[in-house]
Coordinates of C-alpha atoms in Angstrom, one line a residue:
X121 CA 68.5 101.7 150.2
X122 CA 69.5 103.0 153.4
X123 CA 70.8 106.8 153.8
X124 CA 73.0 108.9 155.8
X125 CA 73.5 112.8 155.4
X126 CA 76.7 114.0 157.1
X127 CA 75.7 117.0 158.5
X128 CA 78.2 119.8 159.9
X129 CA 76.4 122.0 162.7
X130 CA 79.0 124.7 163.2
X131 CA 81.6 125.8 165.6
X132 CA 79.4 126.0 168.6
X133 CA 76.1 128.2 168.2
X134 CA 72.8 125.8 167.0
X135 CA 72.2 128.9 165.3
X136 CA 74.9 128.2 162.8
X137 CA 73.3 124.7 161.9
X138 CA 72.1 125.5 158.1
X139 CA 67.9 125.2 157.8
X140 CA 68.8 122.4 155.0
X141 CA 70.7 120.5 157.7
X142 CA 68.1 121.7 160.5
X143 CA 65.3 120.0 158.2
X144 CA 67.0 116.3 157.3
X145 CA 67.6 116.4 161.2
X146 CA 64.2 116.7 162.1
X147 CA 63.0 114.1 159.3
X148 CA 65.9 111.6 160.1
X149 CA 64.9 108.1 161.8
X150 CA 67.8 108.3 163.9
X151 CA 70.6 110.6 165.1
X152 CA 74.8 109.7 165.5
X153 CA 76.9 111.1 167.3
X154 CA 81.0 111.1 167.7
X155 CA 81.7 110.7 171.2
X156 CA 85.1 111.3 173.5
X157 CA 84.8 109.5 176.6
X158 CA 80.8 109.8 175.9
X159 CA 80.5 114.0 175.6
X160 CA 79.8 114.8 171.8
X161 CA 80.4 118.3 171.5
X162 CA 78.1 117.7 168.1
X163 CA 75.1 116.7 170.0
X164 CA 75.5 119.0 172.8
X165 CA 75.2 122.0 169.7
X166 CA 72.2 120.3 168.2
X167 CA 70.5 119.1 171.7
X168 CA 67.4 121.3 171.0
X169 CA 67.2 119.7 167.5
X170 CA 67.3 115.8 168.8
X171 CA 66.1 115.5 172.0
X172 CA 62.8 113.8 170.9
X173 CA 65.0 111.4 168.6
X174 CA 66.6 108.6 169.2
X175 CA 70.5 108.7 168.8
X176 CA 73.9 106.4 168.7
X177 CA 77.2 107.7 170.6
X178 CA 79.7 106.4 168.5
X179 CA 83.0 107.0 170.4
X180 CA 86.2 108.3 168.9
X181 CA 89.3 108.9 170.7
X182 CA 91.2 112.0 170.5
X183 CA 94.4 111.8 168.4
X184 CA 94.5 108.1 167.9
X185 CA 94.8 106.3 164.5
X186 CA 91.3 105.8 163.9
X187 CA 91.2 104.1 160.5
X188 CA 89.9 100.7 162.3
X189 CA 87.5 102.5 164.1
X190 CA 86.2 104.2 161.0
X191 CA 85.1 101.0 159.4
X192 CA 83.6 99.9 162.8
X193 CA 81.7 103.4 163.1
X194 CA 80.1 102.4 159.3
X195 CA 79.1 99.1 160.6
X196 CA 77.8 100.4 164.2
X197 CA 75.7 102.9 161.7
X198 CA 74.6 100.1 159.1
X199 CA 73.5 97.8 162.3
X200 CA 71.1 100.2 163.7
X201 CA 69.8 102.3 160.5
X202 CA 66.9 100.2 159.0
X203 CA 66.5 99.1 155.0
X204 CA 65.5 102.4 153.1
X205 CA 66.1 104.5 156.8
X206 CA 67.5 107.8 156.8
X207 CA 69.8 108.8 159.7
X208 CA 72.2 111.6 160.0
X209 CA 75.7 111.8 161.2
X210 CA 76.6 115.3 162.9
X211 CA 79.8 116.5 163.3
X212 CA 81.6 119.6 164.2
X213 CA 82.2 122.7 161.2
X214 CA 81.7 121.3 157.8
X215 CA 82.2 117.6 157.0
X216 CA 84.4 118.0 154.6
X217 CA 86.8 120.2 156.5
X218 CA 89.1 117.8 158.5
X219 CA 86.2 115.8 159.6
X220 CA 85.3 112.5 161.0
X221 CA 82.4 111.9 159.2
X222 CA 85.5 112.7 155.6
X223 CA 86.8 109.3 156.7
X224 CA 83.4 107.3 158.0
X225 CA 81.8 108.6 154.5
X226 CA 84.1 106.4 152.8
X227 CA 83.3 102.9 154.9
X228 CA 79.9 103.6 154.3
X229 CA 80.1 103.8 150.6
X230 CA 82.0 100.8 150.7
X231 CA 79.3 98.3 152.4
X232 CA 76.6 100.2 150.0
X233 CA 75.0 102.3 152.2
X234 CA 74.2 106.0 149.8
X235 CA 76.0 109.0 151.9
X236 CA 74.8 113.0 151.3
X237 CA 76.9 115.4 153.1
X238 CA 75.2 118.6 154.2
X239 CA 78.0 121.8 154.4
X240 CA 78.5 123.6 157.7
X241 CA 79.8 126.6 158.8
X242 CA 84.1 125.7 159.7
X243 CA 85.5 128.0 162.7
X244 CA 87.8 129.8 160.9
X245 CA 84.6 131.2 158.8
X246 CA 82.8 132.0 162.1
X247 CA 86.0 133.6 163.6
X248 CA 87.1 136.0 160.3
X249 CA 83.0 136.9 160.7
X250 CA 83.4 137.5 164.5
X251 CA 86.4 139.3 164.2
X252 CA 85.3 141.2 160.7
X253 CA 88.4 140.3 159.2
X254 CA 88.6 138.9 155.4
X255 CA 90.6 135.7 155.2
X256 CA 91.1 136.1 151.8
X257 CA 90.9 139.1 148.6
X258 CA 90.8 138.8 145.4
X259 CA 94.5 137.9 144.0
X260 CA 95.5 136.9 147.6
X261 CA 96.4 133.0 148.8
X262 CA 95.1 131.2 151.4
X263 CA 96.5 128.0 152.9
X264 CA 94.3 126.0 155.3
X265 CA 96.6 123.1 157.5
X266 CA 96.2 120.9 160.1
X267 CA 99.5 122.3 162.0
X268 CA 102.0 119.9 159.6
X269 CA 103.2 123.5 158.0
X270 CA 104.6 123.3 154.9
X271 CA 107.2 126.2 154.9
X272 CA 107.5 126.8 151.0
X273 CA 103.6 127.7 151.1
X274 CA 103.7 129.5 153.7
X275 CA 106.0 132.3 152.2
X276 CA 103.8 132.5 149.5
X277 CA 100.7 132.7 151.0
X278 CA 98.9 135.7 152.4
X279 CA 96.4 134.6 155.2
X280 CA 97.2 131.0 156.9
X281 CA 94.7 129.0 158.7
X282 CA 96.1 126.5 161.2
X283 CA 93.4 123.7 162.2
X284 CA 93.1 120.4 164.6
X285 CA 97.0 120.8 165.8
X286 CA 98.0 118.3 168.4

């Protein structure tokens, strides 16, 4: 059956790619890549880590309705990863974390092929770290948004985390 780990490599150092995620990398058959106007941001973190491999720009355009393109994405990726392959999908911060590969995952299950999602440091991790400020205590709420702000739960909440606003 074939396979493909979503793998998050972080907000910009390759040093923040995990050594799990480093390893299924360097074992994968092939690499993909999300693209804007054929720069991958994802690739260009993980360059070191792929050169030698051979990969698939699979371009998504910034702040467009992509839910046909996710289904193309899964096909692009079932077309080129061979029966009982392995490939790997890299994407910015953690996959789960307002991610491409959240929404690509899904098209993939659908046409059968078995998905694995590798965790990955999200910026607002690396930034409280950078900064050496907790985003959240013990008793306290967070809220984590993609810039739609709800303003009920935002006067309840004690550290607010605004992501992929347009």
């Amino acid at each position: 059956m074939k396979k493909i780990y979503g793998i998050g490599v972080g907000p910009g150092d390759s040093e923040y790619i995990t050594l799990k995620g480093y390893r299924i990398i360097k074992n994968a058959d092939i690499v993909f890549l999300p693209s804007n106007k054929g720069k991958s941001i994802a690739g260009e973190i993980a360059k070191d880590f792929i050169k030698d491999k051979k990969t698939v720009y699979i371009e998504f355009p910034m702040g467009k309705d992509n839910s046909k393109r996710y289904r193309e994405a899964a096909n692009i990726i079932d077309k080129h990863l061979e029966d009982k392959g392995e490939g790997v999908f890299l994407t910015l911060g953690d996959p789960m974390v307002y991610s491409t590969f959240s929404y690509i995952m899904k098209e993939l299950e659908k046409i059968g092929i078995n998905v694995e999602s590798i965790p990955g440091i999200s910026s607002f991790n690396a930034a409280a770290n950078r900064i050496r400020i907790p985003l959240t205590l013990k008793g306290q709420k967070f809220y984590l948004t993609d810039g739609d702000i709800d303003e009920d739960i935002l006067k309840h909440s004690d550290t607010v985390c605004i992501l992929k606003t347009s």
